[in-house]
mmCIF file of C-alpha atoms in Angstrom:
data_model
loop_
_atom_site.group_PDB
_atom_site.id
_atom_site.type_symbol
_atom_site.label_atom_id
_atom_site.label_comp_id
_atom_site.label_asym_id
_atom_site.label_seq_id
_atom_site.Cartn_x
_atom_site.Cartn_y
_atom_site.Cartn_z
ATOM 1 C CA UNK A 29 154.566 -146.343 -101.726
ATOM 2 C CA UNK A 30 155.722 -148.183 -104.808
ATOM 3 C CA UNK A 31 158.440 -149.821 -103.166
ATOM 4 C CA UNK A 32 156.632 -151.753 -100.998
ATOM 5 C CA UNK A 33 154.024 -152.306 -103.230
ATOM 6 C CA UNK A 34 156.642 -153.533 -105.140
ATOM 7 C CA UNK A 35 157.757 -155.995 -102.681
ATOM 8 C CA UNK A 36 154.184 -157.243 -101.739
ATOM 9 C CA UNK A 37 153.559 -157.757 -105.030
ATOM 10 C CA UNK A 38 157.221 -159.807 -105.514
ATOM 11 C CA UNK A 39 157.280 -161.494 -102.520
ATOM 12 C CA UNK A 40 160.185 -160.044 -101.488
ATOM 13 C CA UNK A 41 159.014 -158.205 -98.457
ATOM 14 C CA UNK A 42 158.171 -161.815 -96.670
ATOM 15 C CA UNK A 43 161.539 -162.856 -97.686
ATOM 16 C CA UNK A 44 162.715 -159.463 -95.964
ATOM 17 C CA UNK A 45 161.076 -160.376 -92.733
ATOM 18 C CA UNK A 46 162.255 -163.817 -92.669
ATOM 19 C CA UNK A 47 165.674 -162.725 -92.973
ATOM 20 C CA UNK A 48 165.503 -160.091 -90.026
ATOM 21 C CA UNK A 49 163.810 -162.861 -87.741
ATOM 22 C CA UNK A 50 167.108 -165.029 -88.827
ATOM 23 C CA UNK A 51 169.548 -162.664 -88.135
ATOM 24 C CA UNK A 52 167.729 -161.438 -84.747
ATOM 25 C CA UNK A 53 167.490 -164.952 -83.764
ATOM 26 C CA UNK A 54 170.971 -165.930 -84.733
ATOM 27 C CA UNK A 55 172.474 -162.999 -82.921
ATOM 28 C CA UNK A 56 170.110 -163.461 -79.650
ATOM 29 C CA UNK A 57 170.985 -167.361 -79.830
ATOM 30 C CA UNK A 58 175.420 -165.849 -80.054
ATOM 31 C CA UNK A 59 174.502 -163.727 -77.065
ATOM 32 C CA UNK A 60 173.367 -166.536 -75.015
ATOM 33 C CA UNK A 61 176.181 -168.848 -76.078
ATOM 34 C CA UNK A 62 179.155 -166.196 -75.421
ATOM 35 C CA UNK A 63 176.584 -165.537 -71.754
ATOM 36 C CA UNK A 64 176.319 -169.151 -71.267
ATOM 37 C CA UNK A 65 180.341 -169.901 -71.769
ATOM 38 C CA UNK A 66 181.362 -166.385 -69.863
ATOM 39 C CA UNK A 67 179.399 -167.657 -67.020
ATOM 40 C CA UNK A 68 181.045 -171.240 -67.222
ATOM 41 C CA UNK A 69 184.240 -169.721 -67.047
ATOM 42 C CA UNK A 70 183.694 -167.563 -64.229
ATOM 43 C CA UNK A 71 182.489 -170.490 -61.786
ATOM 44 C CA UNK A 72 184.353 -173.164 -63.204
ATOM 45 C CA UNK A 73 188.251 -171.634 -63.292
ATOM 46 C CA UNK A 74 191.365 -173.024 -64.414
ATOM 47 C CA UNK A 75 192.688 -175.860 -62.124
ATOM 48 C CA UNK A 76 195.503 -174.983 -60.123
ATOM 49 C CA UNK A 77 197.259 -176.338 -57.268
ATOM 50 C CA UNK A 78 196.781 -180.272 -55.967
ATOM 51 C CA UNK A 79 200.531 -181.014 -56.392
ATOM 52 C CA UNK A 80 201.672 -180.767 -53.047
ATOM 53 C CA UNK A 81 201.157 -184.063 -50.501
ATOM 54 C CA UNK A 82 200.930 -183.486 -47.099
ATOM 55 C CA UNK A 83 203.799 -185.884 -46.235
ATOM 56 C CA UNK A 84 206.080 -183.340 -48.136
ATOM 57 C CA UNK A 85 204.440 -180.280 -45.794
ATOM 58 C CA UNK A 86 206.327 -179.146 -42.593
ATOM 59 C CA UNK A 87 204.359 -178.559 -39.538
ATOM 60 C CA UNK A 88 203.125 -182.459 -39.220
ATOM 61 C CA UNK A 89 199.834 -181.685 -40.931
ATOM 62 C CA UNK A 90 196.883 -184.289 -41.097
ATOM 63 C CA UNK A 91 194.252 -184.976 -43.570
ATOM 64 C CA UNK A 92 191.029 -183.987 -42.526
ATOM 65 C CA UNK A 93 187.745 -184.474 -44.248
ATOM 66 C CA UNK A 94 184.698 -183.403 -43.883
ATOM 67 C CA UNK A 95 181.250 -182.930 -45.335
ATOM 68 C CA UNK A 96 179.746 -180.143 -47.051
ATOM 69 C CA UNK A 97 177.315 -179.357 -48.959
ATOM 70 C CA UNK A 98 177.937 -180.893 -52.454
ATOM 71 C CA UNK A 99 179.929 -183.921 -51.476
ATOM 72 C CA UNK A 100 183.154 -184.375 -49.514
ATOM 73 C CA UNK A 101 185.908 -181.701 -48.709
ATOM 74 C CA UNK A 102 189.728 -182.762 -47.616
ATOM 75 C CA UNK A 103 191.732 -180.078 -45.715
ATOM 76 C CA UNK A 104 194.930 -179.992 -44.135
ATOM 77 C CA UNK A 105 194.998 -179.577 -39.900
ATOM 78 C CA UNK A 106 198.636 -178.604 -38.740
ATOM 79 C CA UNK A 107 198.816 -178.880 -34.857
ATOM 80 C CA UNK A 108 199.626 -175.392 -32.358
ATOM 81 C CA UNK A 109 199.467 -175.665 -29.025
ATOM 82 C CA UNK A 110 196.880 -178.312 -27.346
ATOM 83 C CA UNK A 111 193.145 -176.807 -26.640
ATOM 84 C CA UNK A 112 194.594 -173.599 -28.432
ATOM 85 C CA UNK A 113 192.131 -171.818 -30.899
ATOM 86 C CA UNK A 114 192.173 -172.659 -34.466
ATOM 87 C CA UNK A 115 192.456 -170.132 -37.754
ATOM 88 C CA UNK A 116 190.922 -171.477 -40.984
ATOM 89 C CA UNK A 117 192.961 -169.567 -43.588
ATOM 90 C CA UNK A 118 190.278 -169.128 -47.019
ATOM 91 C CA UNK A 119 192.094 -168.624 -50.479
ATOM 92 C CA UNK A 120 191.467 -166.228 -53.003
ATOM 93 C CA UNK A 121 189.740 -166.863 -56.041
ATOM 94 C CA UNK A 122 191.732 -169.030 -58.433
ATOM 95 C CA UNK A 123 193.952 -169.679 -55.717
ATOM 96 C CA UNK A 124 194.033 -173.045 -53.633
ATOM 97 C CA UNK A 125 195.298 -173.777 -50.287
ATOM 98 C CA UNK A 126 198.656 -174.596 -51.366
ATOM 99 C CA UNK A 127 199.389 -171.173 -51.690
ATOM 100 C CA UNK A 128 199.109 -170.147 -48.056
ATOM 101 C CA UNK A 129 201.504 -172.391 -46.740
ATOM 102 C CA UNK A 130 204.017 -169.896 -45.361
ATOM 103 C CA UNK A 131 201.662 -168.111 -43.248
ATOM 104 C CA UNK A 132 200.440 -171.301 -42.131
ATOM 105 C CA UNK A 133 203.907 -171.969 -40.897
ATOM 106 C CA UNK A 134 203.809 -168.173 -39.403
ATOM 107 C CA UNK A 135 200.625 -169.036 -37.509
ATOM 108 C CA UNK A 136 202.084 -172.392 -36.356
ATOM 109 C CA UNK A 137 204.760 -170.644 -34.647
ATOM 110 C CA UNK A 138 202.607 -168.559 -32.636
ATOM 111 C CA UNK A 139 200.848 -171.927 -30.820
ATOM 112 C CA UNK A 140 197.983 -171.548 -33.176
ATOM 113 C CA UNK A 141 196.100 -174.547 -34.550
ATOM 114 C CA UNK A 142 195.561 -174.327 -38.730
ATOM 115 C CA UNK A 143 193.281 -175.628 -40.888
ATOM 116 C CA UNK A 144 193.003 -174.764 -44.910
ATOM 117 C CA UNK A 145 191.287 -176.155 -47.109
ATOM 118 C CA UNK A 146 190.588 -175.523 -51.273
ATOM 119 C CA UNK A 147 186.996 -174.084 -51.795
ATOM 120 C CA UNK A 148 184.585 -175.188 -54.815
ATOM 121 C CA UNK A 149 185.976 -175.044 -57.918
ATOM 122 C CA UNK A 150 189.757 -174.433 -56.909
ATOM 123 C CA UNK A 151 192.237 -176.894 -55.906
ATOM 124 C CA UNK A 152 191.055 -180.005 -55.257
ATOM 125 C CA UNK A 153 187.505 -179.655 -54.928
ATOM 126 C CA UNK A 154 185.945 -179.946 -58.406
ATOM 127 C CA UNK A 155 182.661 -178.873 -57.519
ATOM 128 C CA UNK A 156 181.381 -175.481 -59.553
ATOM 129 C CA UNK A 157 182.090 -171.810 -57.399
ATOM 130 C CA UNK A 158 179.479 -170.117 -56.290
ATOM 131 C CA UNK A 159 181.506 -167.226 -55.373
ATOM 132 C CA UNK A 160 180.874 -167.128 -51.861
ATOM 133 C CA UNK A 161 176.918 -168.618 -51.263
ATOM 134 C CA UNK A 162 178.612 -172.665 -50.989
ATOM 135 C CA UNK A 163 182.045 -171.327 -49.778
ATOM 136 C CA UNK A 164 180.516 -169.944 -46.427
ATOM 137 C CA UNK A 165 178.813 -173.354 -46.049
ATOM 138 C CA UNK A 166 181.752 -175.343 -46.634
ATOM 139 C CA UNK A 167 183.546 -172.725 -43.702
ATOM 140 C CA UNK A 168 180.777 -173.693 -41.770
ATOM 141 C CA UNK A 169 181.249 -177.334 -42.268
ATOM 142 C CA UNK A 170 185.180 -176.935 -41.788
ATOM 143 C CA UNK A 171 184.751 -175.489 -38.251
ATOM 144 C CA UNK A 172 182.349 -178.147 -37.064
ATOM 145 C CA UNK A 173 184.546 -180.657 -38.379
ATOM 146 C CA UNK A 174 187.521 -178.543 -36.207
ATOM 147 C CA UNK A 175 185.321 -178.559 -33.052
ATOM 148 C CA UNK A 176 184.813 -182.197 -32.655
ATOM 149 C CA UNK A 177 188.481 -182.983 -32.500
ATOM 150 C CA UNK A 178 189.697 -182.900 -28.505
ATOM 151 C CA UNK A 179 192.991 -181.360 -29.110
ATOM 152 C CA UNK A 180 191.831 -177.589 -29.960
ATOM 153 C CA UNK A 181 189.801 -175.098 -28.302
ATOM 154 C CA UNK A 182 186.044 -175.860 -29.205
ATOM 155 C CA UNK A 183 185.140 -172.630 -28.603
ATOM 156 C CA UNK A 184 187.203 -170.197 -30.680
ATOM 157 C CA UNK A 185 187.598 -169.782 -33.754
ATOM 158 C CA UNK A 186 189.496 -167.589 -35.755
ATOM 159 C CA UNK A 187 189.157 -166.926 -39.911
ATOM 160 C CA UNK A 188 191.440 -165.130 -42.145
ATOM 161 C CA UNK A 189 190.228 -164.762 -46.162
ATOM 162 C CA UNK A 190 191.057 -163.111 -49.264
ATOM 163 C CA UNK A 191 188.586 -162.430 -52.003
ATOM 164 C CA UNK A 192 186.326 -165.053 -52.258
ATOM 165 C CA UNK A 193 187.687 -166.097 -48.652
ATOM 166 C CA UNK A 194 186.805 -163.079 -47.182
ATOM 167 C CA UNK A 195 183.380 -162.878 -48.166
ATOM 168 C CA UNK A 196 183.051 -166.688 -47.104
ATOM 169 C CA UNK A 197 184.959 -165.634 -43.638
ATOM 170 C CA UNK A 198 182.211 -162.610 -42.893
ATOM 171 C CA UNK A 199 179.183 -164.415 -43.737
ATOM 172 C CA UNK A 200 179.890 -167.361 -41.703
ATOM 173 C CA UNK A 201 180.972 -165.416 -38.726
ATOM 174 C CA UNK A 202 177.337 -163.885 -38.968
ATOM 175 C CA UNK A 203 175.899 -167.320 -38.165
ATOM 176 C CA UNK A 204 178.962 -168.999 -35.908
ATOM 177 C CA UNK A 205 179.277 -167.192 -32.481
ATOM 178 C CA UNK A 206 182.515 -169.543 -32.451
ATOM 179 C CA UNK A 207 184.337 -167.827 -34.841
ATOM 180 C CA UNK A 208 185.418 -164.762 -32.181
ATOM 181 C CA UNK A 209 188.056 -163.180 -35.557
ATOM 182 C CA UNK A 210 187.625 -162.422 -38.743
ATOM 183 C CA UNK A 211 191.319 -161.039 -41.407
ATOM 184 C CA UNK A 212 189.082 -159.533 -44.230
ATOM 185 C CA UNK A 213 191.648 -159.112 -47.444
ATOM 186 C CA UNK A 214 189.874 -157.189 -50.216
ATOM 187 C CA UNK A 215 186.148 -158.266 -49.437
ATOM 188 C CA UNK A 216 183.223 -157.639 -51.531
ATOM 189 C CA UNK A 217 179.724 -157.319 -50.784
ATOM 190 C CA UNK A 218 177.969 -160.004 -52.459
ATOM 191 C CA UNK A 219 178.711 -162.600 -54.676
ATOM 192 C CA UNK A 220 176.951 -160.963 -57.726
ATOM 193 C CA UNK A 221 179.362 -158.396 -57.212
ATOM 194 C CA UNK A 222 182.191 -159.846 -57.540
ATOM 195 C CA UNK A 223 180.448 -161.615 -60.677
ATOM 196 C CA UNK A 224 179.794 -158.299 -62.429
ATOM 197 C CA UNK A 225 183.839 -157.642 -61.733
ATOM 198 C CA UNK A 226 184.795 -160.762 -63.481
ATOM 199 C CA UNK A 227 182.562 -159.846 -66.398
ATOM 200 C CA UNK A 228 184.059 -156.474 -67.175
ATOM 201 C CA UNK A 229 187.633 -158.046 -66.463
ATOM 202 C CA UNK A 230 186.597 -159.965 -69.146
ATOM 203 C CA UNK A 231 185.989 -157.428 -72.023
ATOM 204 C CA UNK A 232 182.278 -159.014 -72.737
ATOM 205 C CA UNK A 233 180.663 -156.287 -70.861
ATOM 206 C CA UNK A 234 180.468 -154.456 -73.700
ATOM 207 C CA UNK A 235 178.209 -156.519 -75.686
ATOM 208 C CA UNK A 236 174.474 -155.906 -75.296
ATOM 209 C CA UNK A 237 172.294 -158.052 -72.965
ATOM 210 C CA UNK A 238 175.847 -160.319 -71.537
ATOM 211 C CA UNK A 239 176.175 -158.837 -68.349
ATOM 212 C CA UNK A 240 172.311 -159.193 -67.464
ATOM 213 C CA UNK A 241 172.122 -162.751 -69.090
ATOM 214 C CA UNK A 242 174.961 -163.514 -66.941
ATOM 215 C CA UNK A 243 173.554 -162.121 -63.718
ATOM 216 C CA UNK A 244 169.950 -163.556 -64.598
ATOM 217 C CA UNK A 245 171.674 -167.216 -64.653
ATOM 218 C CA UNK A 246 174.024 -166.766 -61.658
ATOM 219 C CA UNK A 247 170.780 -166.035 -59.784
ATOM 220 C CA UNK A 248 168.540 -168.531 -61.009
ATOM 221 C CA UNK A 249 171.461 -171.588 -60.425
ATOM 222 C CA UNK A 250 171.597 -169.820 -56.644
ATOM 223 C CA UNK A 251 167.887 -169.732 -56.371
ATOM 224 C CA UNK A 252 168.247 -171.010 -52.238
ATOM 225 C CA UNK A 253 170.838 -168.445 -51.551
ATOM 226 C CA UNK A 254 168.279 -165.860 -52.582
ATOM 227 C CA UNK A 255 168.091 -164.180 -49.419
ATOM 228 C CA UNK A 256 171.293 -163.975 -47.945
ATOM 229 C CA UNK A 257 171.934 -160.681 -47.095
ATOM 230 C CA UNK A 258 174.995 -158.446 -48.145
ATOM 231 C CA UNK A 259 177.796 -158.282 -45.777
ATOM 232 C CA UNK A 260 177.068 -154.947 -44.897
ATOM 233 C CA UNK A 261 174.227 -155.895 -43.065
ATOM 234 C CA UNK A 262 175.797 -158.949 -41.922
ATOM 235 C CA UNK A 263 178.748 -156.970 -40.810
ATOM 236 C CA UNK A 264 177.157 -154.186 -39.063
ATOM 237 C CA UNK A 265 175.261 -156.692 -36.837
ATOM 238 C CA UNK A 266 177.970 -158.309 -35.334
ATOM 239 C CA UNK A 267 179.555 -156.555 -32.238
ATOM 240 C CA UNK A 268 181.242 -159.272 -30.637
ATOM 241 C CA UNK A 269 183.387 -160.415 -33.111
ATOM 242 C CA UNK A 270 186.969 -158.775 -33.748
ATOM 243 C CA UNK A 271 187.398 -157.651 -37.401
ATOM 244 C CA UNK A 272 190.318 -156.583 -39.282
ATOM 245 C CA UNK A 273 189.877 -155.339 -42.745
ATOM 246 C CA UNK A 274 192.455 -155.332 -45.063
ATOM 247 C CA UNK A 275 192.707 -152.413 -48.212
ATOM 248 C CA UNK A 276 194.438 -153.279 -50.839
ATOM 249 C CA UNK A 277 195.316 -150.165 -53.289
ATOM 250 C CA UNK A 278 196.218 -152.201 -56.211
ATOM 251 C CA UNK A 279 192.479 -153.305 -57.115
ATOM 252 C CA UNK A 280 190.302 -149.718 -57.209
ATOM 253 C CA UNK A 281 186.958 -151.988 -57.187
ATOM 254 C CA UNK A 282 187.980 -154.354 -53.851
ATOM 255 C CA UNK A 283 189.518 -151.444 -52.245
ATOM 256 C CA UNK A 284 186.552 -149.179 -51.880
ATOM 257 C CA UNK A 285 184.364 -152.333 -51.127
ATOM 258 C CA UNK A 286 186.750 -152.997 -48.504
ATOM 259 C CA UNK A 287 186.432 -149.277 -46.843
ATOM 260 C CA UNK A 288 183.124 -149.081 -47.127
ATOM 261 C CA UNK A 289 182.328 -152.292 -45.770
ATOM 262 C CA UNK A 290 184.680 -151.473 -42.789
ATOM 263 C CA UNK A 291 182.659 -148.193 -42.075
ATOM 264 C CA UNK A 292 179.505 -150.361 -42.120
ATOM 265 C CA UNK A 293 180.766 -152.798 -39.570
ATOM 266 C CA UNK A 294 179.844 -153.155 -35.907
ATOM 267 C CA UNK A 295 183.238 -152.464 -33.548
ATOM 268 C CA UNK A 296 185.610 -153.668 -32.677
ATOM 269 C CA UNK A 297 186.909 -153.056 -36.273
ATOM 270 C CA UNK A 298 190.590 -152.065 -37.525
ATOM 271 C CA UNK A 299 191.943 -151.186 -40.816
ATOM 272 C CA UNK A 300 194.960 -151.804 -42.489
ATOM 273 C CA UNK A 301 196.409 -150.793 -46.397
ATOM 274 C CA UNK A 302 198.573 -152.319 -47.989
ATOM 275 C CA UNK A 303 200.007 -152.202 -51.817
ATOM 276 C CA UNK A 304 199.298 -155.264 -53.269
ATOM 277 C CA UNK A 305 196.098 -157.545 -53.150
ATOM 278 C CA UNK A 306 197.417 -161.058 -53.655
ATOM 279 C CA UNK A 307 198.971 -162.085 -51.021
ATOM 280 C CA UNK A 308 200.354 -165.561 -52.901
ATOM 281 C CA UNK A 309 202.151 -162.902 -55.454
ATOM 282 C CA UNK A 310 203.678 -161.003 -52.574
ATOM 283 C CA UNK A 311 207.640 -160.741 -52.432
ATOM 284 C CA UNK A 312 209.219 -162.074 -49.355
ATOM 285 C CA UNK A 313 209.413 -158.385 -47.705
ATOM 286 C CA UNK A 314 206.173 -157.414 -48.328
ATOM 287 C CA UNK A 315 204.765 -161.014 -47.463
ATOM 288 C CA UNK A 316 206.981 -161.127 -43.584
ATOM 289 C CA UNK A 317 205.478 -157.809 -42.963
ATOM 290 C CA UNK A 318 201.935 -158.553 -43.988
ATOM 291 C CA UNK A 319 202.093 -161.451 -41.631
ATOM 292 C CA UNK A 320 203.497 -160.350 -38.835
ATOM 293 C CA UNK A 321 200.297 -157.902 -38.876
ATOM 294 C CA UNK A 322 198.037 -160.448 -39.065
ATOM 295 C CA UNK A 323 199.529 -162.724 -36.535
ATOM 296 C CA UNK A 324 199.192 -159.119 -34.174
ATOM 297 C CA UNK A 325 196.157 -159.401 -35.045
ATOM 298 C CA UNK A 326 194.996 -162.468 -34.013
ATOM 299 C CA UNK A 327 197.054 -162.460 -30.888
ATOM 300 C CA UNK A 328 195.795 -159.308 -29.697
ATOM 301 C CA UNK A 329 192.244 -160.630 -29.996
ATOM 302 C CA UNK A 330 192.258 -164.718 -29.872
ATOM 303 C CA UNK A 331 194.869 -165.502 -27.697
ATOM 304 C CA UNK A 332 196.244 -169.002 -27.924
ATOM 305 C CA UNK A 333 195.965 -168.943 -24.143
ATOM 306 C CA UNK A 334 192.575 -170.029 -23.310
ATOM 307 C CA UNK A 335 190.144 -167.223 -21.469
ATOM 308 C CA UNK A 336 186.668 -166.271 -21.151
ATOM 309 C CA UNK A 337 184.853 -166.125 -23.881
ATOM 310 C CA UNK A 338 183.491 -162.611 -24.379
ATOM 311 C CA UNK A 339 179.185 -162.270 -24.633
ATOM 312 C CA UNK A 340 177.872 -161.930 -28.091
#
């Protein structure tokens, strides 16, 4: 009891106090800042790509823009066959369009018509990610633009992603009945997973209060996305649409997101596994095999041969 009477009578206990609220507001204010810049860095990353023109591309691409939400997106259109369907290849996160090139050019060969384009935040579209809510939008807005050309089937679609593609490639294929294929690489479930995963890649997980101030902001600057459901209710309700999902062993947290979203999905469904996830990174093996598997794909359920289009 003397002690603090001691300190009342001082003074010092006041001086005590204000020191605690200091240092408690000092450290909440560092846990906001480290939040606030972790967050920045996850949906604003590292420019890449942008170097290539299209007049250096094989396969006689063409510009193509086309409005999204956000502002104005530029993708590259290389011609298959006339009135064939079209595949919109989707990049990976912090990966660009530039990067898919040769399976473009594997595509190509098969009559297809291509179209790939860089996503928010990557390439050269400097808009902020959202990690899947404006990518499926700006899919969206990338087939429509497709559909009003008169050299491609208007009426099939096919979609191949990675990562962040795939997610964007499943969610708009819930709300497309054009899009008759969907190549899922490593897809997640929602985009706040695949947040969380970029936090604890980063190490900052481990700091009290970051992972929930990061999640807490991520929702609030996606308020309107709100209630999009997870792809594995999107998934499960679509049994029209051809779906191959792709398991790659070399990422433990994609991997079982992949299988169990494939057990969750409607048929027709198919699995494949592969070793490694990033397909940019692949050697030239690895990479001729992994297309030729995905061209199978795609032939065996969007022929470039027009047909009837199935019921949905």
């Amino acid at each position: 009891m003397s002690f603090f009477s001691d300190l009342r009578d001082s003074g010092k206990l006041s001086q005590v106090l204000m020191a605690a609220a200091a240092l408690l507001g000092f450290c909440l204010l560092a846990l906001f800042l480290i939040s606030g810049v972790l967050l920045y860095r996850v949906i604003s990353p590292p420019a890449a790509g942008g170097e290539l023109s299209p007049d250096s591309l094989l396969g006689r691409p063409t510009v193509v823009s086309f409005s999204a939400p956000g502002g104005t997106v530029e993708g590259l259109f290389f011609p298959g066959r006339s009135t064939a369907p079209t595949v919109v290849l989707c990049h990976a996160y912090l990966s660009n369009r530039d990067e898919l090139l040769t399976l473009v050019t594997t595509l190509q060969e098969h009559q297809y018509n291509v179209f790939t384009f860089d996503f928010s935040g990557h390439g050269r579209n400097k808009k902020l990610s959202t990690l899947g809510y404006r990518e499926t939008q700006e899919l969206l807005a990338a087939v429509n633009a497709i559909a009003a050309r008169d050299d491609v089937d208007r009426t099939r679609f096919g979609v191949w992603g990675t990562g962040l593609g795939a997610y964007a490639a499943a969610s708009a294929a819930s709300s497309d009945p054009r899009i008759r294929a969907i190549a899922l690489d490593s897809v997640y479930n929602e985009p706040m997973d695949f947040l969380d995963l970029q936090i604890e890649r980063s190490g900052l997980n481990v700091l009290p209060f970051t992972p929930t101030i990061c999640r807490l902001a991520f929702r609030l600057m996606n308020f309107s996305a709100r209630k999009s459901p997870p792809l594995s209710e999107q998934l499960s309700a679509l049994p029209g649409v051809a779906k191959l999902f792709v398991q790659a062993n070399d990422n433990r947290a994609l991997a079982a997101s992949t299988a169990e979203l494939f057990m969750k999905a409607a048929m027709p469904r198919q699995q494949m596994i592969v070793s490694k996830s990033n397909y940019a990174a692949m050697g030239s093996d690895d990479k001729h095999e992994y297309e030729s598997n995905i061209v199978q794909f795609f032939l065996e359920n969007l022929s470039p041969i027009a047909g009837p289009v199935p019921p949905r």
